């Protein structure tokens, strides 16, 4: 279908359309995760995703400028996201937040009446056109982290914080994370590398995490791949081997 063509259906604009998303992920979690992985490219004005059957597996991310959207499209194309590879293209229609800013906003009722005169049927079958006129209240970049079994590695947090470089081993110590980071966000990033076992966060120590792999070779590959990864524009991951 036309809406699945990657990056060629619409001219560059501030909104990217993402499909082939995992439909089993809850809506709030999906929005938070998209915000987390795309905020490294620039300021995000809105993230749109809907529960309707027609819009499942799809989302729209609205950036402040075109260059941010373009960088996101190029660098995240095919990114493994909840076990599925993202397909990204520019959105065909602008979101309400942009239309209001440039003075072209038309309220939904007026727009709907206008569409009914002509191409209503066509628009109903185009998921990349539908949805962009909707603007549900976005609850924020992150919700409060849910209580989870966040068990520190044996030995306690204090002894695990590296004061000097630790020798290579199968557990990575990750620092400089945004305080709002949740385990599922890190798992999504680290599980793309072979040998991934688990992410452990410490409830009393926000901003750090431990990531375990099968052996030190696997942890080294992951460290090299994600060293300096920007969780936000201000927070770049600092990854070292954990002290045992």
mmCIF file with all atom_site columns, C-alpha atoms in Angstrom, residues 24 90 124 158-159 233:
data_model
loop_
_atom_site.group_PDB
_atom_site.id
_atom_site.type_symbol
_atom_site.label_atom_id
_atom_site.label_alt_id
_atom_site.label_comp_id
_atom_site.label_asym_id
_atom_site.label_entity_id
_atom_site.label_seq_id
_atom_site.pdbx_PDB_ins_code
_atom_site.Cartn_x
_atom_site.Cartn_y
_atom_site.Cartn_z
_atom_site.occupancy
_atom_site.B_iso_or_equiv
_atom_site.pdbx_formal_charge
_atom_site.auth_seq_id
_atom_site.auth_comp_id
_atom_site.auth_asym_id
_atom_site.auth_atom_id
_atom_site.pdbx_PDB_model_num
ATOM 1 C CA . UNK A 1 24  ? 0.488   -5.578 21.792 1.00 0.00 ? 24  UNK A CA 1
ATOM 2 C CA . UNK A 1 90  ? 7.113   11.840 6.462  1.00 0.00 ? 90  UNK A CA 1
ATOM 3 C CA . UNK A 1 124 ? -11.085 6.787  5.531  1.00 0.00 ? 124 UNK A CA 1
ATOM 4 C CA . UNK A 1 158 ? 27.580  1.644  46.814 1.00 0.00 ? 158 UNK A CA 1
ATOM 5 C CA . UNK A 1 159 ? 30.096  -1.108 46.170 1.00 0.00 ? 159 UNK A CA 1
ATOM 6 C CA . UNK A 1 233 ? 19.510  15.846 24.168 1.00 0.00 ? 233 UNK A CA 1
#
